[in-house]
């Protein structure tokens, strides 16, 4: 089982080509055994996933439902689902990146038509969350967004930028980012 878990880990990391070392015998045997049924990999995945259950349950207790009044897009729902699952399973940096994506998508759906055209022209249909927040901050009255929305959305953007450019986030940073994103969505998706 330990070798199966080592093999699973080796699939998630870059491997140096031509390092001079031959493939370990246990790895060759395992590949041969898994050629048809993949039972060893299945067991390694099962063990790894079982170890994630209790921490995921604890993390889930820190969240509440995200209740909104206005509908969102299917894409925003998928981003929020993925961000939340990343948090549950300890993928904290990915969680923050997905939080940025969900806000970016939700803002695009809620911008007034005139401001949306301006954003599309100004940023050539590639506006980032930072670009969108710049426009929202400068046109808050026109958007009709809640005055607390920019503060929360900027905090999410900052966490996401930190995740992308400065390294891995802690569990607390990811939870804060996710909670801010969910609260921002509740403010944004008011009727």
Short mmCIF file of N, CA and C in Angstrom, two decimals:
data_model
loop_
_atom_site.label_atom_id
_atom_site.label_comp_id
_atom_site.label_asym_id
_atom_site.label_seq_id
_atom_site.Cartn_x
_atom_site.Cartn_y
_atom_site.Cartn_z
N UNK A 1 0.83 -1.19 0.00
CA UNK A 1 0.00 0.00 0.00
C UNK A 1 0.88 1.26 0.00
N UNK A 2 1.97 1.24 0.75
CA UNK A 2 2.86 2.39 0.80
C UNK A 2 3.42 2.70 -0.59
N UNK A 3 3.78 1.66 -1.32
CA UNK A 3 4.29 1.87 -2.68
C UNK A 3 3.20 2.43 -3.59
N UNK A 4 1.97 1.99 -3.41
CA UNK A 4 0.86 2.51 -4.21
C UNK A 4 0.67 4.00 -3.93
N UNK A 5 0.80 4.39 -2.67
CA UNK A 5 0.67 5.80 -2.33
C UNK A 5 1.85 6.61 -2.88
N UNK A 6 3.05 6.03 -2.86
CA UNK A 6 4.20 6.71 -3.45
C UNK A 6 3.99 6.90 -4.95
N UNK A 7 3.45 5.89 -5.59
CA UNK A 7 3.18 6.01 -7.03
C UNK A 7 2.15 7.09 -7.29
N UNK A 8 1.11 7.14 -6.47
CA UNK A 8 0.09 8.17 -6.60
C UNK A 8 0.72 9.55 -6.45
N UNK A 9 1.58 9.71 -5.48
CA UNK A 9 2.27 10.98 -5.28
C UNK A 9 3.15 11.31 -6.49
N UNK A 10 3.82 10.32 -7.04
CA UNK A 10 4.69 10.58 -8.20
C UNK A 10 3.89 11.05 -9.41
N UNK A 11 2.61 10.71 -9.46
CA UNK A 11 1.76 11.17 -10.57
C UNK A 11 1.37 12.64 -10.42
N UNK A 12 1.55 13.19 -9.22
CA UNK A 12 1.16 14.58 -8.98
C UNK A 12 2.33 15.54 -9.04
N UNK A 13 3.52 15.04 -9.27
CA UNK A 13 4.72 15.87 -9.23
C UNK A 13 5.50 15.74 -10.54
N UNK A 14 6.34 16.72 -10.81
CA UNK A 14 7.22 16.65 -11.97
C UNK A 14 8.31 15.62 -11.70
N UNK A 15 8.62 14.83 -12.71
CA UNK A 15 9.65 13.81 -12.59
C UNK A 15 10.81 14.19 -13.50
N UNK A 16 12.01 14.13 -12.98
CA UNK A 16 13.21 14.47 -13.74
C UNK A 16 13.49 13.39 -14.78
N UNK A 17 13.61 13.78 -16.04
CA UNK A 17 13.92 12.83 -17.10
C UNK A 17 15.40 12.48 -17.07
N UNK A 18 15.69 11.24 -17.34
CA UNK A 18 17.08 10.80 -17.47
C UNK A 18 17.92 11.07 -16.25
N UNK A 19 17.34 10.93 -15.08
CA UNK A 19 18.08 11.17 -13.86
C UNK A 19 19.14 10.12 -13.59
N UNK A 20 19.25 9.17 -14.48
CA UNK A 20 20.28 8.14 -14.32
C UNK A 20 19.81 6.97 -13.48
N UNK A 21 18.84 7.17 -12.62
CA UNK A 21 18.37 6.08 -11.77
C UNK A 21 17.31 5.28 -12.53
N UNK A 22 17.41 3.99 -12.45
CA UNK A 22 16.43 3.11 -13.07
C UNK A 22 15.13 3.18 -12.28
N UNK A 23 14.03 2.87 -12.94
CA UNK A 23 12.75 2.81 -12.25
C UNK A 23 12.83 1.75 -11.17
N UNK A 24 12.40 2.08 -9.93
CA UNK A 24 12.47 1.08 -8.86
C UNK A 24 11.66 -0.16 -9.21
N UNK A 25 12.13 -1.30 -8.73
CA UNK A 25 11.46 -2.58 -9.02
C UNK A 25 10.01 -2.56 -8.55
N UNK A 26 9.75 -1.98 -7.37
CA UNK A 26 8.39 -1.97 -6.85
C UNK A 26 7.45 -1.22 -7.78
N UNK A 27 7.97 -0.16 -8.45
CA UNK A 27 7.14 0.62 -9.35
C UNK A 27 6.82 -0.18 -10.62
N UNK A 28 7.80 -0.89 -11.13
CA UNK A 28 7.57 -1.74 -12.30
C UNK A 28 6.56 -2.84 -11.99
N UNK A 29 6.70 -3.45 -10.81
CA UNK A 29 5.77 -4.51 -10.41
C UNK A 29 4.37 -3.93 -10.26
N UNK A 30 4.27 -2.78 -9.64
CA UNK A 30 2.97 -2.17 -9.44
C UNK A 30 2.30 -1.81 -10.77
N UNK A 31 3.06 -1.27 -11.69
CA UNK A 31 2.48 -0.95 -13.01
C UNK A 31 1.99 -2.21 -13.69
N UNK A 32 2.74 -3.28 -13.57
CA UNK A 32 2.33 -4.55 -14.17
C UNK A 32 1.04 -5.06 -13.52
N UNK A 33 0.97 -4.99 -12.20
CA UNK A 33 -0.23 -5.44 -11.50
C UNK A 33 -1.43 -4.57 -11.81
N UNK A 34 -1.20 -3.28 -12.00
CA UNK A 34 -2.31 -2.37 -12.28
C UNK A 34 -2.65 -2.27 -13.76
N UNK A 35 -1.98 -3.00 -14.60
CA UNK A 35 -2.19 -2.91 -16.04
C UNK A 35 -3.65 -3.16 -16.42
N UNK A 36 -4.35 -4.00 -15.69
CA UNK A 36 -5.72 -4.33 -16.05
C UNK A 36 -6.75 -3.71 -15.10
N UNK A 37 -6.60 -3.93 -13.82
CA UNK A 37 -7.64 -3.56 -12.86
C UNK A 37 -7.38 -2.27 -12.08
N UNK A 38 -6.15 -1.87 -11.97
CA UNK A 38 -5.77 -0.68 -11.20
C UNK A 38 -6.17 -0.76 -9.73
N UNK A 39 -6.17 -1.96 -9.18
CA UNK A 39 -6.58 -2.14 -7.79
C UNK A 39 -5.66 -1.44 -6.80
N UNK A 40 -4.36 -1.44 -7.07
CA UNK A 40 -3.45 -0.77 -6.14
C UNK A 40 -3.65 0.74 -6.14
N UNK A 41 -3.82 1.32 -7.33
CA UNK A 41 -4.11 2.75 -7.38
C UNK A 41 -5.47 3.06 -6.74
N UNK A 42 -6.44 2.20 -6.98
CA UNK A 42 -7.77 2.38 -6.39
C UNK A 42 -7.66 2.38 -4.86
N UNK A 43 -6.89 1.45 -4.32
CA UNK A 43 -6.71 1.38 -2.86
C UNK A 43 -5.99 2.62 -2.34
N UNK A 44 -4.97 3.09 -3.07
CA UNK A 44 -4.23 4.28 -2.65
C UNK A 44 -5.15 5.50 -2.65
N UNK A 45 -5.97 5.65 -3.71
CA UNK A 45 -6.93 6.76 -3.75
C UNK A 45 -7.93 6.65 -2.61
N UNK A 46 -8.45 5.46 -2.38
CA UNK A 46 -9.44 5.27 -1.31
C UNK A 46 -8.86 5.66 0.04
N UNK A 47 -7.65 5.24 0.32
CA UNK A 47 -7.03 5.58 1.60
C UNK A 47 -6.82 7.08 1.72
N UNK A 48 -6.35 7.71 0.65
CA UNK A 48 -6.12 9.15 0.68
C UNK A 48 -7.43 9.91 0.87
N UNK A 49 -8.46 9.50 0.17
CA UNK A 49 -9.75 10.18 0.29
C UNK A 49 -10.38 9.98 1.66
N UNK A 50 -10.23 8.79 2.23
CA UNK A 50 -10.75 8.56 3.58
C UNK A 50 -10.09 9.48 4.60
N UNK A 51 -8.81 9.74 4.41
CA UNK A 51 -8.10 10.64 5.33
C UNK A 51 -8.56 12.09 5.19
N UNK A 52 -9.23 12.42 4.10
CA UNK A 52 -9.73 13.77 3.88
C UNK A 52 -11.11 14.01 4.50
N UNK A 53 -11.81 12.93 4.84
CA UNK A 53 -13.21 13.06 5.26
C UNK A 53 -13.36 13.89 6.53
N UNK A 54 -12.70 13.53 7.59
CA UNK A 54 -12.89 14.25 8.86
C UNK A 54 -12.46 15.71 8.78
N UNK A 55 -11.29 16.02 8.21
CA UNK A 55 -10.96 17.46 8.07
C UNK A 55 -11.97 18.20 7.21
N UNK A 56 -12.51 17.56 6.18
CA UNK A 56 -13.51 18.20 5.32
C UNK A 56 -14.79 18.49 6.10
N UNK A 57 -15.18 17.55 6.95
CA UNK A 57 -16.38 17.75 7.77
C UNK A 57 -16.18 18.95 8.70
N UNK A 58 -15.02 19.02 9.33
CA UNK A 58 -14.74 20.15 10.22
C UNK A 58 -14.77 21.46 9.45
N UNK A 59 -14.17 21.47 8.26
CA UNK A 59 -14.17 22.71 7.46
C UNK A 59 -15.59 23.10 7.06
N UNK A 60 -16.41 22.11 6.74
CA UNK A 60 -17.80 22.39 6.33
C UNK A 60 -18.58 23.04 7.46
N UNK A 61 -18.25 22.72 8.70
CA UNK A 61 -18.98 23.32 9.83
C UNK A 61 -18.70 24.82 9.96
N UNK A 62 -17.63 25.31 9.32
CA UNK A 62 -17.30 26.73 9.39
C UNK A 62 -18.10 27.57 8.38
N UNK A 63 -18.84 26.91 7.51
CA UNK A 63 -19.59 27.62 6.47
C UNK A 63 -21.08 27.55 6.76
N UNK A 64 -21.80 28.46 6.17
CA UNK A 64 -23.25 28.42 6.17
C UNK A 64 -23.71 28.48 4.72
N UNK A 65 -24.97 28.23 4.50
CA UNK A 65 -25.49 28.28 3.15
C UNK A 65 -25.36 29.70 2.59
N UNK A 66 -25.15 29.78 1.30
CA UNK A 66 -25.06 31.06 0.61
C UNK A 66 -26.41 31.31 -0.07
N UNK A 67 -27.23 32.15 0.55
CA UNK A 67 -28.60 32.37 0.08
C UNK A 67 -28.66 33.71 -0.65
N UNK A 68 -29.10 33.66 -1.91
CA UNK A 68 -29.19 34.87 -2.73
C UNK A 68 -30.62 35.05 -3.22
N UNK A 69 -30.96 36.28 -3.54
CA UNK A 69 -32.31 36.58 -4.01
C UNK A 69 -32.44 36.47 -5.52
N UNK A 70 -31.42 36.88 -6.25
CA UNK A 70 -31.46 36.88 -7.71
C UNK A 70 -30.69 35.66 -8.23
N UNK A 71 -31.09 35.14 -9.37
CA UNK A 71 -30.39 33.98 -9.92
C UNK A 71 -28.98 34.34 -10.40
N UNK A 72 -28.15 33.34 -10.43
CA UNK A 72 -26.78 33.50 -10.92
C UNK A 72 -26.64 32.66 -12.18
N UNK A 73 -25.48 32.74 -12.79
CA UNK A 73 -25.25 31.92 -13.98
C UNK A 73 -24.82 30.51 -13.58
N UNK A 74 -25.00 29.60 -14.48
CA UNK A 74 -24.56 28.21 -14.27
C UNK A 74 -23.05 28.17 -14.03
N UNK A 75 -22.33 28.99 -14.76
CA UNK A 75 -20.88 29.02 -14.62
C UNK A 75 -20.47 29.51 -13.23
N UNK A 76 -21.13 30.55 -12.73
CA UNK A 76 -20.82 31.05 -11.39
C UNK A 76 -21.12 29.98 -10.34
N UNK A 77 -22.22 29.27 -10.52
CA UNK A 77 -22.55 28.18 -9.58
C UNK A 77 -21.47 27.10 -9.59
N UNK A 78 -20.98 26.76 -10.77
CA UNK A 78 -19.92 25.74 -10.86
C UNK A 78 -18.63 26.23 -10.20
N UNK A 79 -18.29 27.49 -10.40
CA UNK A 79 -17.09 28.05 -9.77
C UNK A 79 -17.22 28.03 -8.25
N UNK A 80 -18.38 28.41 -7.73
CA UNK A 80 -18.58 28.41 -6.28
C UNK A 80 -18.51 26.98 -5.75
N UNK A 81 -19.10 26.04 -6.46
CA UNK A 81 -19.04 24.64 -6.05
C UNK A 81 -17.58 24.17 -5.99
N UNK A 82 -16.82 24.50 -7.01
CA UNK A 82 -15.42 24.07 -7.05
C UNK A 82 -14.60 24.77 -5.96
N UNK A 83 -14.82 26.05 -5.75
CA UNK A 83 -14.10 26.77 -4.70
C UNK A 83 -14.38 26.15 -3.34
N UNK A 84 -15.64 25.84 -3.10
CA UNK A 84 -16.03 25.27 -1.81
C UNK A 84 -15.44 23.88 -1.63
N UNK A 85 -15.49 23.06 -2.66
CA UNK A 85 -14.92 21.71 -2.56
C UNK A 85 -13.40 21.77 -2.39
N UNK A 86 -12.75 22.72 -3.05
CA UNK A 86 -11.30 22.88 -2.85
C UNK A 86 -11.01 23.18 -1.38
N UNK A 87 -11.82 24.04 -0.79
CA UNK A 87 -11.64 24.36 0.62
C UNK A 87 -11.86 23.11 1.48
N UNK A 88 -12.93 22.38 1.23
CA UNK A 88 -13.21 21.18 2.00
C UNK A 88 -12.03 20.21 1.97
N UNK A 89 -11.45 20.03 0.79
CA UNK A 89 -10.42 19.00 0.60
C UNK A 89 -8.99 19.51 0.79
N UNK A 90 -8.86 20.73 1.33
CA UNK A 90 -7.54 21.22 1.70
C UNK A 90 -6.74 21.82 0.56
N UNK A 91 -7.38 22.14 -0.54
CA UNK A 91 -6.71 22.77 -1.68
C UNK A 91 -6.92 24.28 -1.57
N UNK A 92 -6.23 24.87 -0.60
CA UNK A 92 -6.52 26.23 -0.19
C UNK A 92 -6.16 27.28 -1.24
N UNK A 93 -5.06 27.10 -1.93
CA UNK A 93 -4.67 28.05 -2.97
C UNK A 93 -5.67 27.99 -4.12
N UNK A 94 -6.06 26.80 -4.52
CA UNK A 94 -7.05 26.63 -5.58
C UNK A 94 -8.39 27.23 -5.17
N UNK A 95 -8.73 27.12 -3.91
CA UNK A 95 -9.97 27.71 -3.40
C UNK A 95 -9.99 29.21 -3.66
N UNK A 96 -8.91 29.89 -3.33
CA UNK A 96 -8.85 31.35 -3.52
C UNK A 96 -8.91 31.74 -4.99
N UNK A 97 -8.25 30.98 -5.82
CA UNK A 97 -8.29 31.25 -7.26
C UNK A 97 -9.71 31.10 -7.79
N UNK A 98 -10.41 30.07 -7.33
CA UNK A 98 -11.79 29.86 -7.79
C UNK A 98 -12.73 30.91 -7.21
N UNK A 99 -12.44 31.42 -6.02
CA UNK A 99 -13.26 32.50 -5.46
C UNK A 99 -13.18 33.74 -6.35
N UNK A 100 -11.99 34.01 -6.85
CA UNK A 100 -11.85 35.13 -7.80
C UNK A 100 -12.70 34.89 -9.04
N UNK A 101 -12.66 33.67 -9.53
CA UNK A 101 -13.42 33.34 -10.75
C UNK A 101 -14.92 33.50 -10.55
N UNK A 102 -15.43 33.06 -9.40
CA UNK A 102 -16.87 33.16 -9.19
C UNK A 102 -17.30 34.62 -9.11
N UNK A 103 -16.52 35.46 -8.46
CA UNK A 103 -16.89 36.87 -8.40
C UNK A 103 -16.77 37.55 -9.76
N UNK A 104 -15.74 37.21 -10.49
CA UNK A 104 -15.57 37.77 -11.83
C UNK A 104 -16.79 37.45 -12.69
N UNK A 105 -17.21 36.20 -12.67
CA UNK A 105 -18.36 35.77 -13.47
C UNK A 105 -19.64 36.46 -12.99
N UNK A 106 -19.85 36.51 -11.69
CA UNK A 106 -21.09 37.10 -11.16
C UNK A 106 -21.15 38.60 -11.46
N UNK A 107 -20.02 39.29 -11.35
CA UNK A 107 -20.00 40.72 -11.67
C UNK A 107 -20.35 40.94 -13.13
N UNK A 108 -19.74 40.16 -14.01
CA UNK A 108 -20.03 40.31 -15.45
C UNK A 108 -21.53 40.14 -15.73
N UNK A 109 -22.18 39.25 -15.01
CA UNK A 109 -23.61 39.01 -15.23
C UNK A 109 -24.48 40.15 -14.70
N UNK A 110 -23.97 40.90 -13.71
CA UNK A 110 -24.77 41.92 -13.05
C UNK A 110 -24.46 43.36 -13.48
N UNK A 111 -23.43 43.56 -14.27
CA UNK A 111 -23.10 44.93 -14.70
C UNK A 111 -24.21 45.49 -15.57
N UNK A 112 -24.55 46.75 -15.39
CA UNK A 112 -25.50 47.39 -16.29
C UNK A 112 -24.95 47.36 -17.72
N UNK A 113 -25.83 47.33 -18.69
CA UNK A 113 -25.45 47.15 -20.10
C UNK A 113 -24.41 48.17 -20.56
N UNK A 114 -24.59 49.44 -20.22
CA UNK A 114 -23.65 50.47 -20.66
C UNK A 114 -22.26 50.26 -20.08
N UNK A 115 -22.18 49.93 -18.82
CA UNK A 115 -20.89 49.69 -18.18
C UNK A 115 -20.27 48.40 -18.71
N UNK A 116 -21.11 47.42 -19.00
CA UNK A 116 -20.62 46.16 -19.55
C UNK A 116 -19.97 46.38 -20.92
N UNK A 117 -20.58 47.19 -21.75
CA UNK A 117 -20.00 47.51 -23.07
C UNK A 117 -18.67 48.23 -22.90
N UNK A 118 -18.62 49.17 -21.97
CA UNK A 118 -17.38 49.91 -21.71
C UNK A 118 -16.27 48.96 -21.26
N UNK A 119 -16.59 48.05 -20.36
CA UNK A 119 -15.61 47.08 -19.86
C UNK A 119 -15.13 46.18 -21.00
N UNK A 120 -16.05 45.70 -21.82
CA UNK A 120 -15.67 44.83 -22.94
C UNK A 120 -14.75 45.55 -23.90
N UNK A 121 -15.05 46.81 -24.18
CA UNK A 121 -14.21 47.59 -25.09
C UNK A 121 -12.86 47.89 -24.46
N UNK A 122 -12.89 48.39 -23.25
CA UNK A 122 -11.67 48.83 -22.58
C UNK A 122 -10.70 47.66 -22.35
N UNK A 123 -11.22 46.51 -22.02
CA UNK A 123 -10.36 45.37 -21.67
C UNK A 123 -10.39 44.26 -22.73
N UNK A 124 -10.96 44.58 -23.89
CA UNK A 124 -11.00 43.64 -25.02
C UNK A 124 -11.54 42.27 -24.63
N UNK A 125 -12.64 42.27 -23.89
CA UNK A 125 -13.32 41.04 -23.46
C UNK A 125 -12.45 40.16 -22.56
N UNK A 126 -11.41 40.72 -21.94
CA UNK A 126 -10.54 39.91 -21.07
C UNK A 126 -10.37 40.57 -19.70
N UNK A 127 -11.40 41.23 -19.21
CA UNK A 127 -11.31 41.92 -17.92
C UNK A 127 -11.10 40.91 -16.79
N UNK A 128 -10.13 41.19 -15.96
CA UNK A 128 -9.88 40.38 -14.77
C UNK A 128 -10.78 40.88 -13.64
N UNK A 129 -10.78 40.17 -12.54
CA UNK A 129 -11.54 40.64 -11.39
C UNK A 129 -11.04 42.02 -10.95
N UNK A 130 -9.74 42.22 -10.96
CA UNK A 130 -9.19 43.53 -10.60
C UNK A 130 -9.70 44.63 -11.51
N UNK A 131 -9.74 44.36 -12.82
CA UNK A 131 -10.27 45.34 -13.76
C UNK A 131 -11.74 45.64 -13.48
N UNK A 132 -12.51 44.59 -13.26
CA UNK A 132 -13.94 44.76 -12.99
C UNK A 132 -14.17 45.56 -11.71
N UNK A 133 -13.38 45.26 -10.69
CA UNK A 133 -13.54 45.98 -9.42
C UNK A 133 -13.15 47.45 -9.56
N UNK A 134 -12.17 47.72 -10.39
CA UNK A 134 -11.79 49.11 -10.66
C UNK A 134 -13.00 49.85 -11.24
N UNK A 135 -13.64 49.24 -12.20
CA UNK A 135 -14.81 49.86 -12.84
C UNK A 135 -15.99 49.97 -11.87
N UNK A 136 -16.19 48.94 -11.07
CA UNK A 136 -17.29 48.98 -10.08
C UNK A 136 -17.03 50.09 -9.06
N UNK A 137 -15.80 50.17 -8.55
CA UNK A 137 -15.46 51.21 -7.57
C UNK A 137 -15.68 52.61 -8.14
N UNK A 138 -15.36 52.80 -9.41
CA UNK A 138 -15.51 54.12 -10.05
C UNK A 138 -16.94 54.42 -10.47
N UNK A 139 -17.77 53.40 -10.50
CA UNK A 139 -19.15 53.58 -10.99
C UNK A 139 -20.15 52.91 -10.05
N UNK A 140 -19.90 52.98 -8.76
CA UNK A 140 -20.74 52.24 -7.80
C UNK A 140 -22.20 52.63 -7.88
N UNK A 141 -22.47 53.90 -8.03
CA UNK A 141 -23.88 54.32 -8.14
C UNK A 141 -24.53 53.74 -9.39
N UNK A 142 -23.81 53.78 -10.50
CA UNK A 142 -24.37 53.26 -11.76
C UNK A 142 -24.66 51.77 -11.66
N UNK A 143 -23.80 51.04 -10.95
CA UNK A 143 -24.00 49.58 -10.86
C UNK A 143 -25.19 49.23 -9.99
N UNK A 144 -25.44 50.06 -8.97
CA UNK A 144 -26.50 49.72 -8.04
C UNK A 144 -26.07 48.66 -7.03
N UNK A 145 -24.79 48.31 -7.02
CA UNK A 145 -24.29 47.30 -6.09
C UNK A 145 -24.29 47.87 -4.67
N UNK A 146 -24.43 47.00 -3.70
CA UNK A 146 -24.36 47.36 -2.30
C UNK A 146 -23.00 48.01 -2.01
N UNK A 147 -22.98 49.04 -1.17
CA UNK A 147 -21.74 49.77 -0.88
C UNK A 147 -20.70 48.90 -0.18
N UNK A 148 -21.10 47.82 0.48
CA UNK A 148 -20.15 46.92 1.14
C UNK A 148 -19.53 45.90 0.17
N UNK A 149 -20.12 45.76 -0.99
CA UNK A 149 -19.62 44.77 -1.95
C UNK A 149 -18.16 44.98 -2.34
N UNK A 150 -17.74 46.20 -2.72
CA UNK A 150 -16.34 46.36 -3.16
C UNK A 150 -15.31 45.95 -2.10
N UNK A 151 -15.57 46.23 -0.83
CA UNK A 151 -14.62 45.87 0.23
C UNK A 151 -14.43 44.35 0.28
N UNK A 152 -15.52 43.61 0.24
CA UNK A 152 -15.44 42.15 0.28
C UNK A 152 -14.78 41.60 -0.99
N UNK A 153 -15.20 42.12 -2.14
CA UNK A 153 -14.67 41.63 -3.41
C UNK A 153 -13.18 41.95 -3.53
N UNK A 154 -12.76 43.12 -3.05
CA UNK A 154 -11.34 43.46 -3.08
C UNK A 154 -10.54 42.53 -2.18
N UNK A 155 -11.09 42.15 -1.04
CA UNK A 155 -10.40 41.21 -0.14
C UNK A 155 -10.23 39.85 -0.83
N UNK A 156 -11.25 39.41 -1.55
CA UNK A 156 -11.15 38.15 -2.31
C UNK A 156 -10.09 38.27 -3.39
N UNK A 157 -10.12 39.38 -4.11
CA UNK A 157 -9.13 39.59 -5.16
C UNK A 157 -7.71 39.59 -4.60
N UNK A 158 -7.52 40.24 -3.46
CA UNK A 158 -6.19 40.28 -2.83
C UNK A 158 -5.73 38.89 -2.42
N UNK A 159 -6.63 38.10 -1.84
CA UNK A 159 -6.27 36.73 -1.45
C UNK A 159 -5.94 35.89 -2.68
N UNK A 160 -6.72 36.05 -3.73
CA UNK A 160 -6.46 35.30 -4.96
C UNK A 160 -5.14 35.69 -5.59
N UNK A 161 -4.84 36.97 -5.59
CA UNK A 161 -3.54 37.42 -6.14
C UNK A 161 -2.40 36.87 -5.30
N UNK A 162 -2.56 36.87 -3.99
CA UNK A 162 -1.53 36.31 -3.12
C UNK A 162 -1.33 34.83 -3.43
N UNK A 163 -2.43 34.12 -3.61
CA UNK A 163 -2.35 32.69 -3.91
C UNK A 163 -1.61 32.44 -5.21
N UNK A 164 -1.89 33.24 -6.22
CA UNK A 164 -1.28 33.04 -7.54
C UNK A 164 0.17 33.49 -7.58
N UNK A 165 0.46 34.61 -6.94
CA UNK A 165 1.78 35.22 -7.12
C UNK A 165 2.76 35.06 -5.96
N UNK A 166 2.26 34.76 -4.77
CA UNK A 166 3.16 34.72 -3.62
C UNK A 166 3.26 33.35 -2.97
N UNK A 167 2.44 32.42 -3.35
CA UNK A 167 2.58 31.09 -2.78
C UNK A 167 1.31 30.57 -2.15
N UNK A 168 1.46 29.46 -1.49
CA UNK A 168 0.35 28.73 -0.93
C UNK A 168 -0.34 29.51 0.20
N UNK A 169 -1.66 29.35 0.27
CA UNK A 169 -2.43 29.99 1.33
C UNK A 169 -2.65 29.02 2.48
N UNK A 170 -2.85 29.55 3.65
CA UNK A 170 -3.18 28.73 4.81
C UNK A 170 -4.67 28.41 4.79
N UNK A 171 -5.05 27.49 5.64
CA UNK A 171 -6.47 27.15 5.77
C UNK A 171 -7.29 28.35 6.20
N UNK A 172 -6.79 29.12 7.16
CA UNK A 172 -7.52 30.30 7.64
C UNK A 172 -7.68 31.34 6.54
N UNK A 173 -6.64 31.54 5.74
CA UNK A 173 -6.72 32.51 4.64
C UNK A 173 -7.74 32.06 3.60
N UNK A 174 -7.75 30.76 3.30
CA UNK A 174 -8.70 30.24 2.32
C UNK A 174 -10.13 30.35 2.85
N UNK A 175 -10.33 30.02 4.12
CA UNK A 175 -11.68 30.11 4.70
C UNK A 175 -12.16 31.56 4.68
N UNK A 176 -11.31 32.49 5.04
CA UNK A 176 -11.68 33.90 5.02
C UNK A 176 -12.03 34.35 3.60
N UNK A 177 -11.23 33.93 2.65
CA UNK A 177 -11.48 34.28 1.24
C UNK A 177 -12.83 33.72 0.78
N UNK A 178 -13.08 32.46 1.10
CA UNK A 178 -14.33 31.83 0.69
C UNK A 178 -15.53 32.49 1.37
N UNK A 179 -15.41 32.79 2.64
CA UNK A 179 -16.51 33.45 3.34
C UNK A 179 -16.75 34.85 2.78
N UNK A 180 -15.68 35.58 2.47
CA UNK A 180 -15.84 36.90 1.85
C UNK A 180 -16.52 36.79 0.49
N UNK A 181 -16.11 35.80 -0.29
CA UNK A 181 -16.70 35.61 -1.62
C UNK A 181 -18.19 35.30 -1.51
N UNK A 182 -18.55 34.44 -0.59
CA UNK A 182 -19.95 34.07 -0.41
C UNK A 182 -20.78 35.27 0.07
N UNK A 183 -20.22 36.04 0.99
CA UNK A 183 -20.93 37.23 1.47
C UNK A 183 -21.06 38.26 0.34
N UNK A 184 -20.01 38.42 -0.46
CA UNK A 184 -20.06 39.34 -1.60
C UNK A 184 -21.13 38.90 -2.59
N UNK A 185 -21.24 37.60 -2.82
CA UNK A 185 -22.28 37.10 -3.73
C UNK A 185 -23.67 37.40 -3.19
N UNK A 186 -23.84 37.24 -1.88
CA UNK A 186 -25.15 37.55 -1.30
C UNK A 186 -25.50 39.01 -1.50
N UNK A 187 -24.51 39.91 -1.38
CA UNK A 187 -24.77 41.34 -1.61
C UNK A 187 -25.01 41.62 -3.09
N UNK A 188 -24.23 40.98 -3.94
CA UNK A 188 -24.32 41.22 -5.37
C UNK A 188 -25.62 40.71 -5.96
N UNK A 189 -26.08 39.58 -5.46
CA UNK A 189 -27.24 38.93 -6.05
C UNK A 189 -28.52 39.23 -5.28
N UNK A 190 -28.65 40.48 -4.91
CA UNK A 190 -29.90 40.98 -4.35
C UNK A 190 -30.76 41.44 -5.49
N UNK A 191 -32.07 41.37 -5.31
CA UNK A 191 -32.98 41.85 -6.37
C UNK A 191 -33.05 43.35 -6.38
#
